[in-house]
């Protein structure tokens, strides 16, 4: 499973560094291409030459020394890796990684990398349990870094407790598992729309809606977690876009959203239209701010194109997912849209129900399929509902 995979091992200055010689050796024997970078402190425990002999590759320690022949070493090393394994990871390393400190080759490489990171901390129990270390681990986990929990047992300092580096065979098993479970949507491109469009009345005012963008941003995040490349086209939103998007395209009006969606449609495998697109726009928005005068101001509105309906007619193999935010007759209206817009499934919700719809972090939804199947979910976080939606996209795309 790890044959020909590029694994970059970062060794920091803990006594357990000697165990990582066996880790490198096992991974190499399993067919992986292994490179090692070490902190200066790590070289006090194991000689770089040992790793060089084991891996057949030069070992990188200093930012401006031995690595000079490997063009811009930290960038090249980061690019090389399919996975970066830090073992043993000291408390000092965890603190630096959590705060983005890059003061040697190893930490600079981590900062220059967007590759999956697996960290195996090893240290004295009190250091491990110290809230500074625990807080740093929390920060790293929240960023998606995988932490291999230390084992409990005798420690080099003569005490016993949690902090031992797991045995090399266990570390290698985790690495194998990482490659075995290649994310299901890897290689797939998904376009997500989110937020609400705004339609100008004049340079100051607009017609908008109550969409916060939360649902769509969670869907984008969940699709990325499953390995998809995600393009997020967003109207007005109250939340920050997630890290790691292939593209983040901000738009204002329905017409702009339509242009951007059509531009990408040919190249994506799936479109999830969670945006609240305005059905009408002002026919002739004023070039100047409209002044107060008459008692009644009449705005003439014209219909916006229905983006999703258009995609339904252009659709080839793409999976199309729509949303139906309703205030009454939810299933009936949703079913109608599902058919009219040629969708694979539609996510329907009653936006007036408590804990559902705009502005809140939860939702209560049903998913309706072409064959008439209805899946009704109880109240759950938008993040959980996003996961359910992406699981169904996976099934539709990959089966
Ligand atoms: O017809 P209705 O607006 O209720 O349909 C909602 C679904 O259609 C949503 O997925 C929404 O993003 C999409 N939509 C669209 N273009 C519009 C209006 C809605 O793509 N002009």
Short mmCIF file of C-alpha atoms and ligand atoms in Angstrom, two decimals:
data_model
loop_
_atom_site.label_atom_id
_atom_site.label_comp_id
_atom_site.label_asym_id
_atom_site.label_seq_id
_atom_site.Cartn_x
_atom_site.Cartn_y
_atom_site.Cartn_z
CA UNK A 1 0.00 0.00 0.00
CA UNK A 2 2.87 2.41 0.69
CA UNK A 3 4.91 1.23 -2.26
CA UNK A 4 6.44 4.26 -4.05
CA UNK A 5 4.88 6.69 -1.60
CA UNK A 6 7.09 9.62 -0.61
CA UNK A 7 7.40 9.82 3.15
CA UNK A 8 9.28 12.63 4.82
CA UNK A 9 10.27 11.86 8.40
CA UNK A 10 11.11 14.74 10.74
CA UNK A 11 13.14 13.66 13.75
CA UNK A 12 13.28 16.07 16.69
CA UNK A 13 15.52 15.89 19.74
CA UNK A 14 14.03 13.22 21.98
CA UNK A 15 15.68 10.10 23.31
CA UNK A 16 13.18 7.99 21.33
CA UNK A 17 14.87 9.18 18.11
CA UNK A 18 16.70 5.83 18.03
CA UNK A 19 13.36 4.01 17.54
CA UNK A 20 12.72 6.04 14.40
CA UNK A 21 15.70 4.38 12.72
CA UNK A 22 13.59 1.22 12.72
CA UNK A 23 10.54 3.16 11.50
CA UNK A 24 12.54 4.48 8.53
CA UNK A 25 13.92 1.04 7.84
CA UNK A 26 10.49 -0.65 7.88
CA UNK A 27 8.92 1.99 5.63
CA UNK A 28 11.81 1.73 3.20
CA UNK A 29 11.49 -2.08 3.13
CA UNK A 30 7.78 -1.70 2.37
CA UNK A 31 8.71 0.17 -0.80
CA UNK A 32 8.35 3.79 0.35
CA UNK A 33 10.75 6.48 -0.74
CA UNK A 34 11.93 7.85 2.60
CA UNK A 35 13.71 11.12 3.28
CA UNK A 36 14.71 12.30 6.73
CA UNK A 37 15.15 15.78 8.17
CA UNK A 38 16.43 16.29 11.69
CA UNK A 39 16.72 19.08 14.19
CA UNK A 40 20.21 19.80 15.49
CA UNK A 41 19.20 18.37 18.87
CA UNK A 42 18.09 15.11 17.22
CA UNK A 43 21.58 14.63 15.81
CA UNK A 44 22.82 14.39 19.44
CA UNK A 45 20.83 11.15 19.75
CA UNK A 46 21.25 9.58 16.33
CA UNK A 47 23.80 10.37 13.66
CA UNK A 48 22.38 11.63 10.34
CA UNK A 49 24.64 9.04 8.73
CA UNK A 50 22.57 6.23 10.25
CA UNK A 51 19.45 7.54 8.53
CA UNK A 52 21.40 8.09 5.31
CA UNK A 53 22.50 4.46 5.27
CA UNK A 54 19.00 3.23 6.04
CA UNK A 55 17.11 5.39 3.53
CA UNK A 56 19.72 5.73 0.78
CA UNK A 57 19.00 9.46 0.73
CA UNK A 58 20.79 12.54 2.06
CA UNK A 59 19.60 13.70 5.47
CA UNK A 60 18.70 17.35 5.95
CA UNK A 61 19.55 19.22 9.12
CA UNK A 62 20.60 22.77 8.53
CA UNK A 63 18.78 25.46 6.67
CA UNK A 64 21.88 26.78 4.95
CA UNK A 65 24.43 24.00 4.89
CA UNK A 66 24.26 20.41 3.86
CA UNK A 67 20.89 20.91 2.18
CA UNK A 68 22.17 23.50 -0.27
CA UNK A 69 22.35 21.03 -3.13
CA UNK A 70 18.64 20.33 -2.81
CA UNK A 71 17.28 23.51 -4.35
CA UNK A 72 15.46 25.60 -1.70
CA UNK A 73 15.42 22.59 0.59
CA UNK A 74 12.40 23.35 2.76
CA UNK A 75 10.15 23.92 -0.27
CA UNK A 76 11.52 20.94 -2.18
CA UNK A 77 11.12 18.66 0.84
CA UNK A 78 7.56 19.85 1.42
CA UNK A 79 6.75 19.23 -2.27
CA UNK A 80 8.35 15.79 -2.22
CA UNK A 81 6.21 14.43 0.60
CA UNK A 82 2.91 12.54 0.29
CA UNK A 83 2.98 12.41 4.08
CA UNK A 84 5.14 14.09 6.71
CA UNK A 85 5.72 12.08 9.88
CA UNK A 86 7.27 13.82 12.86
CA UNK A 87 8.68 11.25 15.30
CA UNK A 88 9.58 11.69 18.01
CA UNK A 89 7.93 15.10 18.38
CA UNK A 90 9.21 17.04 21.39
CA UNK A 91 7.13 19.51 23.41
CA UNK A 92 9.31 22.24 21.95
CA UNK A 93 8.46 21.14 18.40
CA UNK A 94 4.72 21.01 19.20
CA UNK A 95 4.88 24.57 20.55
CA UNK A 96 6.68 25.82 17.44
CA UNK A 97 4.38 24.00 15.03
CA UNK A 98 1.28 25.26 16.83
CA UNK A 99 2.49 28.85 16.54
CA UNK A 100 4.01 28.75 13.09
CA UNK A 101 7.55 29.31 14.30
CA UNK A 102 10.07 28.41 11.62
CA UNK A 103 13.58 28.70 13.05
CA UNK A 104 15.23 25.64 11.53
CA UNK A 105 14.92 23.49 8.44
CA UNK A 106 12.41 21.08 9.97
CA UNK A 107 9.94 23.67 11.27
CA UNK A 108 10.34 25.79 8.12
CA UNK A 109 9.49 22.77 5.98
CA UNK A 110 6.34 22.13 8.04
CA UNK A 111 5.27 25.74 7.56
CA UNK A 112 5.95 25.58 3.81
CA UNK A 113 3.87 22.44 3.46
CA UNK A 114 0.20 21.75 2.82
CA UNK A 115 0.77 17.98 2.97
CA UNK A 116 -0.84 15.69 5.54
CA UNK A 117 1.02 15.78 8.82
CA UNK A 118 1.21 12.90 11.30
CA UNK A 119 2.84 13.75 14.62
CA UNK A 120 4.01 11.25 17.23
CA UNK A 121 4.75 13.15 20.46
CA UNK A 122 7.11 11.59 22.97
CA UNK A 123 8.27 13.12 26.22
CA UNK A 124 8.14 12.99 29.99
CA UNK A 125 4.56 12.59 31.31
CA UNK A 126 4.51 15.95 33.10
CA UNK A 127 5.68 17.73 29.97
CA UNK A 128 3.02 15.93 27.96
CA UNK A 129 0.22 16.65 30.41
CA UNK A 130 1.28 20.28 30.89
CA UNK A 131 -1.57 22.51 29.71
CA UNK A 132 0.81 24.38 27.41
CA UNK A 133 1.53 21.13 25.54
CA UNK A 134 -2.11 20.02 25.64
CA UNK A 135 -3.24 23.41 24.28
CA UNK A 136 -0.69 23.15 21.47
CA UNK A 137 -1.97 19.67 20.61
CA UNK A 138 -5.53 21.02 20.51
CA UNK A 139 -4.47 23.79 18.10
CA UNK A 140 -2.74 21.27 15.84
CA UNK A 141 -5.69 18.83 15.90
CA UNK A 142 -8.10 21.64 15.03
CA UNK A 143 -5.96 22.28 11.94
CA UNK A 144 -6.42 18.70 10.83
CA UNK A 145 -3.03 17.40 11.99
CA UNK A 146 -3.18 13.74 13.01
CA UNK A 147 -1.69 13.05 16.44
CA UNK A 148 -0.49 9.59 17.29
CA UNK A 149 -1.12 9.36 21.03
CA UNK A 150 1.95 8.39 23.06
CA UNK A 151 1.91 5.05 24.83
CA UNK A 152 1.92 4.56 28.60
CA UNK A 153 4.96 2.86 30.06
CA UNK A 154 8.47 3.30 31.36
CA UNK A 155 10.16 6.49 30.25
CA UNK A 156 13.81 7.21 29.63
CA UNK A 157 13.83 9.69 32.53
CA UNK A 158 13.25 6.80 34.97
CA UNK A 159 9.58 7.54 35.61
CA UNK A 160 6.56 5.77 34.23
CA UNK A 161 3.44 7.22 32.57
CA UNK A 162 2.05 8.52 29.30
CA UNK A 163 4.73 9.79 26.93
CA UNK A 164 6.45 6.79 25.33
CA UNK A 165 6.84 6.79 21.59
CA UNK A 166 4.71 3.90 20.27
CA UNK A 167 6.69 0.94 18.96
CA UNK A 168 8.00 1.29 15.37
CA UNK A 169 5.66 -1.44 14.14
CA UNK A 170 2.67 0.52 15.47
CA UNK A 171 3.86 3.77 13.91
CA UNK A 172 4.28 2.01 10.57
CA UNK A 173 0.79 0.51 10.88
CA UNK A 174 -0.65 4.03 11.26
CA UNK A 175 1.30 5.17 8.18
CA UNK A 176 0.00 2.15 6.21
CA UNK A 177 -3.54 2.93 7.34
CA UNK A 178 -3.16 6.52 6.22
CA UNK A 179 -2.38 5.46 2.67
CA UNK A 180 -4.95 2.67 2.71
CA UNK A 181 -7.72 5.10 3.48
CA UNK A 182 -7.16 7.48 0.61
CA UNK A 183 -10.09 9.90 0.82
CA UNK A 184 -13.05 8.78 -1.21
CA UNK A 185 -13.44 12.02 -3.18
CA UNK A 186 -9.77 12.46 -4.04
CA UNK A 187 -9.48 13.46 -7.68
CA UNK A 188 -13.06 14.79 -7.74
CA UNK A 189 -13.91 18.47 -8.24
CA UNK A 190 -16.94 19.93 -6.52
CA UNK A 191 -18.46 23.35 -7.01
CA UNK A 192 -20.39 24.71 -4.04
CA UNK A 193 -22.41 27.91 -4.02
CA UNK A 194 -23.21 29.57 -0.72
CA UNK A 195 -24.52 32.72 0.89
CA UNK A 196 -27.10 35.05 -0.57
CA UNK A 197 -26.95 37.15 -3.72
CA UNK A 198 -27.57 40.87 -3.41
CA UNK A 199 -29.33 42.88 -6.11
CA UNK A 200 -28.47 46.55 -6.37
CA UNK A 201 -31.15 49.23 -6.09
CA UNK A 202 -28.62 52.05 -6.32
CA UNK A 203 -24.91 52.34 -5.35
CA UNK A 204 -25.89 52.30 -1.67
CA UNK A 205 -28.93 50.01 -1.29
CA UNK A 206 -29.64 46.48 -2.30
CA UNK A 207 -32.25 43.74 -2.05
CA UNK A 208 -30.84 40.79 -0.11
CA UNK A 209 -31.87 37.81 1.93
CA UNK A 210 -31.13 36.29 5.33
CA UNK A 211 -28.65 33.62 4.20
CA UNK A 212 -25.56 33.48 6.44
CA UNK A 213 -23.50 31.20 4.18
CA UNK A 214 -22.96 28.72 7.06
CA UNK A 215 -24.57 25.70 5.40
CA UNK A 216 -22.64 26.08 2.14
CA UNK A 217 -19.32 26.79 3.84
CA UNK A 218 -19.76 23.64 5.95
CA UNK A 219 -20.51 21.66 2.78
CA UNK A 220 -17.33 23.01 1.17
CA UNK A 221 -15.35 22.01 4.27
CA UNK A 222 -16.86 18.54 4.39
CA UNK A 223 -16.17 17.95 0.67
CA UNK A 224 -12.53 18.95 1.23
CA UNK A 225 -12.30 16.59 4.21
CA UNK A 226 -13.33 13.81 1.82
CA UNK A 227 -10.47 14.75 -0.48
CA UNK A 228 -12.35 16.74 -3.14
CA UNK A 229 -10.99 19.86 -4.82
CA UNK A 230 -13.55 22.51 -3.98
CA UNK A 231 -14.46 25.71 -5.78
CA UNK A 232 -16.65 27.89 -3.56
CA UNK A 233 -18.70 30.60 -5.25
CA UNK A 234 -20.12 32.76 -2.53
CA UNK A 235 -22.57 35.59 -2.31
CA UNK A 236 -22.95 37.66 0.85
CA UNK A 237 -21.92 35.65 3.89
CA UNK A 238 -21.33 36.12 7.62
CA UNK A 239 -18.61 33.47 7.93
CA UNK A 240 -14.98 33.08 6.88
CA UNK A 241 -14.21 30.70 4.02
CA UNK A 242 -12.46 27.48 5.07
CA UNK A 243 -8.74 26.99 4.41
CA UNK A 244 -7.66 24.76 1.56
CA UNK A 245 -10.16 25.69 -1.17
CA UNK A 246 -9.07 25.27 -4.78
CA UNK A 247 -10.76 28.61 -5.47
CA UNK A 248 -12.85 31.06 -3.52
CA UNK A 249 -14.91 33.34 -5.75
CA UNK A 250 -16.87 36.15 -4.19
CA UNK A 251 -19.85 37.48 -6.12
CA UNK A 252 -22.67 39.89 -5.44
CA UNK A 253 -25.56 39.38 -7.84
CA UNK A 254 -27.34 36.34 -9.27
CA UNK A 255 -26.04 37.23 -12.74
CA UNK A 256 -22.44 37.24 -11.47
CA UNK A 257 -23.02 33.94 -9.68
CA UNK A 258 -24.44 32.45 -12.88
CA UNK A 259 -21.35 33.57 -14.88
CA UNK A 260 -18.94 32.01 -12.38
CA UNK A 261 -20.90 28.77 -12.04
CA UNK A 262 -21.16 28.33 -15.82
CA UNK A 263 -17.44 29.06 -16.20
CA UNK A 264 -16.59 26.07 -13.98
CA UNK A 265 -19.45 23.71 -14.80
CA UNK A 266 -17.71 21.73 -17.55
CA UNK A 267 -14.74 20.87 -15.32
CA UNK A 268 -16.53 19.72 -12.17
CA UNK A 269 -18.02 16.39 -11.13
CA UNK A 270 -20.70 17.83 -8.88
CA UNK A 271 -22.47 21.11 -8.13
CA UNK A 272 -24.12 21.75 -4.79
CA UNK A 273 -26.22 24.92 -5.02
CA UNK A 274 -26.82 25.93 -1.44
CA UNK A 275 -26.81 29.64 -2.23
CA UNK A 276 -29.95 31.65 -1.69
CA UNK A 277 -30.16 33.20 -5.14
CA UNK A 278 -32.49 36.17 -5.56
CA UNK A 279 -35.36 35.29 -7.86
CA UNK A 280 -35.70 38.91 -9.01
CA UNK A 281 -33.38 41.87 -9.58
CA UNK A 282 -34.07 45.56 -10.00
CA UNK A 283 -34.71 46.24 -13.69
CA UNK A 284 -32.87 49.56 -13.83
CA UNK A 285 -30.66 50.12 -10.79
CA UNK A 286 -30.01 53.82 -10.32
CA UNK A 287 -26.48 55.02 -11.07
CA UNK A 288 -26.85 57.61 -8.29
CA UNK A 289 -28.21 57.31 -4.78
CA UNK A 290 -32.00 57.63 -4.95
CA UNK A 291 -33.15 60.70 -3.01
CA UNK A 292 -36.15 60.71 -0.71
CA UNK A 293 -39.08 62.43 -2.43
CA UNK A 294 -42.44 60.78 -3.16
CA UNK A 295 -44.40 58.91 -0.50
CA UNK A 296 -44.23 55.76 -2.56
CA UNK A 297 -41.16 54.49 -4.35
CA UNK A 298 -41.84 51.79 -6.92
CA UNK A 299 -39.09 49.42 -7.97
CA UNK A 300 -39.58 47.38 -11.08
CA UNK A 301 -38.16 43.88 -10.72
CA UNK A 302 -37.27 41.40 -13.45
CA UNK A 303 -36.80 37.68 -13.06
CA UNK A 304 -33.27 36.35 -12.57
CA UNK A 305 -32.14 33.30 -14.48
CA UNK A 306 -32.55 30.09 -12.50
CA UNK A 307 -28.93 28.90 -12.42
CA UNK A 308 -29.71 25.40 -11.23
CA UNK A 309 -32.42 24.87 -13.84
CA UNK A 310 -29.91 25.90 -16.50
CA UNK A 311 -27.34 23.43 -15.12
CA UNK A 312 -30.06 20.76 -15.22
CA UNK A 313 -30.37 21.24 -18.97
CA UNK A 314 -26.58 21.33 -19.54
CA UNK A 315 -25.86 18.39 -17.24
CA UNK A 316 -23.80 15.50 -18.62
CA UNK A 317 -22.38 13.24 -15.92
CA UNK A 318 -22.35 15.84 -13.15
CA UNK A 319 -24.18 15.20 -9.92
CA UNK A 320 -26.53 18.10 -9.19
CA UNK A 321 -27.74 18.92 -5.71
CA UNK A 322 -30.22 21.65 -4.93
CA UNK A 323 -31.73 23.19 -1.84
CA UNK A 324 -35.34 24.05 -1.21
CA UNK A 325 -35.84 26.55 1.57
CA UNK A 326 -39.56 26.66 2.13
CA UNK A 327 -42.07 28.04 4.57
CA UNK A 328 -44.94 25.64 3.67
CA UNK A 329 -45.73 22.48 1.66
CA UNK A 330 -42.06 21.60 1.89
CA UNK A 331 -42.00 18.11 0.39
CA UNK A 332 -44.41 18.98 -2.39
CA UNK A 333 -42.43 22.04 -3.53
CA UNK A 334 -39.12 20.25 -3.12
CA UNK A 335 -40.29 17.32 -5.24
CA UNK A 336 -41.40 19.67 -7.97
CA UNK A 337 -37.99 21.42 -8.03
CA UNK A 338 -36.15 18.12 -8.02
CA UNK A 339 -37.88 17.11 -11.25
CA UNK A 340 -38.00 20.52 -12.93
CA UNK A 341 -34.31 21.24 -12.33
CA UNK A 342 -33.16 17.71 -13.20
CA UNK A 343 -31.40 17.19 -9.85
CA UNK A 344 -29.97 14.00 -8.32
CA UNK A 345 -31.31 14.95 -4.93
CA UNK A 346 -32.61 17.98 -3.11
CA UNK A 347 -32.18 19.12 0.48
CA UNK A 348 -35.42 20.60 1.77
CA UNK A 349 -36.01 22.49 4.94
CA UNK A 350 -38.63 24.61 6.62
CA UNK A 351 -36.84 27.90 7.24
CA UNK A 352 -39.47 28.97 9.78
CA UNK A 353 -38.88 25.95 12.07
CA UNK A 354 -36.93 26.67 15.26
CA UNK A 355 -33.31 25.50 14.88
CA UNK A 356 -33.50 25.45 11.08
CA UNK A 357 -32.82 27.79 8.20
CA UNK A 358 -31.07 31.14 8.10
CA UNK A 359 -28.60 32.51 10.60
CA UNK A 360 -28.54 29.55 13.03
CA UNK A 361 -25.83 26.89 13.30
CA UNK A 362 -28.31 23.97 13.19
CA UNK A 363 -30.71 22.71 10.55
CA UNK A 364 -33.65 20.31 10.20
CA UNK A 365 -33.75 18.87 6.72
CA UNK A 366 -35.02 16.11 4.49
CA UNK A 367 -33.21 14.71 1.48
CA UNK A 368 -35.45 13.73 -1.41
CA UNK A 369 -34.30 11.44 -4.22
CA UNK A 370 -35.45 10.94 -7.80
CA UNK A 371 -37.01 7.57 -6.98
CA UNK A 372 -39.22 9.19 -4.36
CA UNK A 373 -37.19 8.13 -1.32
CA UNK A 374 -37.30 10.71 1.46
CA UNK A 375 -34.72 10.74 4.25
CA UNK A 376 -35.78 12.95 7.14
CA UNK A 377 -33.20 14.10 9.66
CA UNK A 378 -33.77 15.47 13.13
CA UNK A 379 -32.18 18.74 14.24
CA UNK A 380 -28.40 18.61 13.81
CA UNK A 381 -25.50 21.01 13.35
CA UNK A 382 -24.97 22.36 9.85
CA UNK A 383 -21.55 20.68 9.94
CA UNK A 384 -23.21 17.27 10.56
CA UNK A 385 -25.82 17.86 7.87
CA UNK A 386 -23.02 18.86 5.48
CA UNK A 387 -21.35 15.53 6.18
CA UNK A 388 -24.59 13.66 5.43
CA UNK A 389 -24.93 15.53 2.14
CA UNK A 390 -21.32 14.79 1.14
CA UNK A 391 -21.72 11.09 2.06
CA UNK A 392 -24.63 10.98 -0.40
CA UNK A 393 -22.63 12.80 -3.08
CA UNK A 394 -19.87 10.19 -2.56
CA UNK A 395 -22.35 7.35 -3.05
CA UNK A 396 -23.84 8.93 -6.17
CA UNK A 397 -20.46 9.80 -7.70
CA UNK A 398 -18.51 6.70 -6.82
CA UNK A 399 -21.02 3.89 -7.43
O1 LIG B 1 -36.75 27.58 -7.05
P1 LIG B 1 -35.99 27.86 -5.81
O2 LIG B 1 -35.32 29.19 -5.79
O3 LIG B 1 -36.75 27.64 -4.55
O4 LIG B 1 -34.86 26.72 -5.83
C1 LIG B 1 -33.85 26.67 -4.90
C2 LIG B 1 -32.63 26.04 -5.50
O5 LIG B 1 -32.36 26.61 -6.78
C3 LIG B 1 -31.41 26.29 -4.67
O6 LIG B 1 -30.54 25.19 -4.80
C4 LIG B 1 -30.84 27.56 -5.28
O7 LIG B 1 -29.45 27.67 -5.03
C5 LIG B 1 -31.17 27.40 -6.73
N1 LIG B 1 -31.48 28.65 -7.45
C6 LIG B 1 -30.75 29.00 -8.56
N2 LIG B 1 -31.03 30.15 -9.26
C7 LIG B 1 -32.03 30.93 -8.87
C8 LIG B 1 -32.79 30.60 -7.75
C9 LIG B 1 -32.49 29.45 -7.05
O8 LIG B 1 -29.84 28.27 -8.93
N3 LIG B 1 -32.28 32.04 -9.54
#
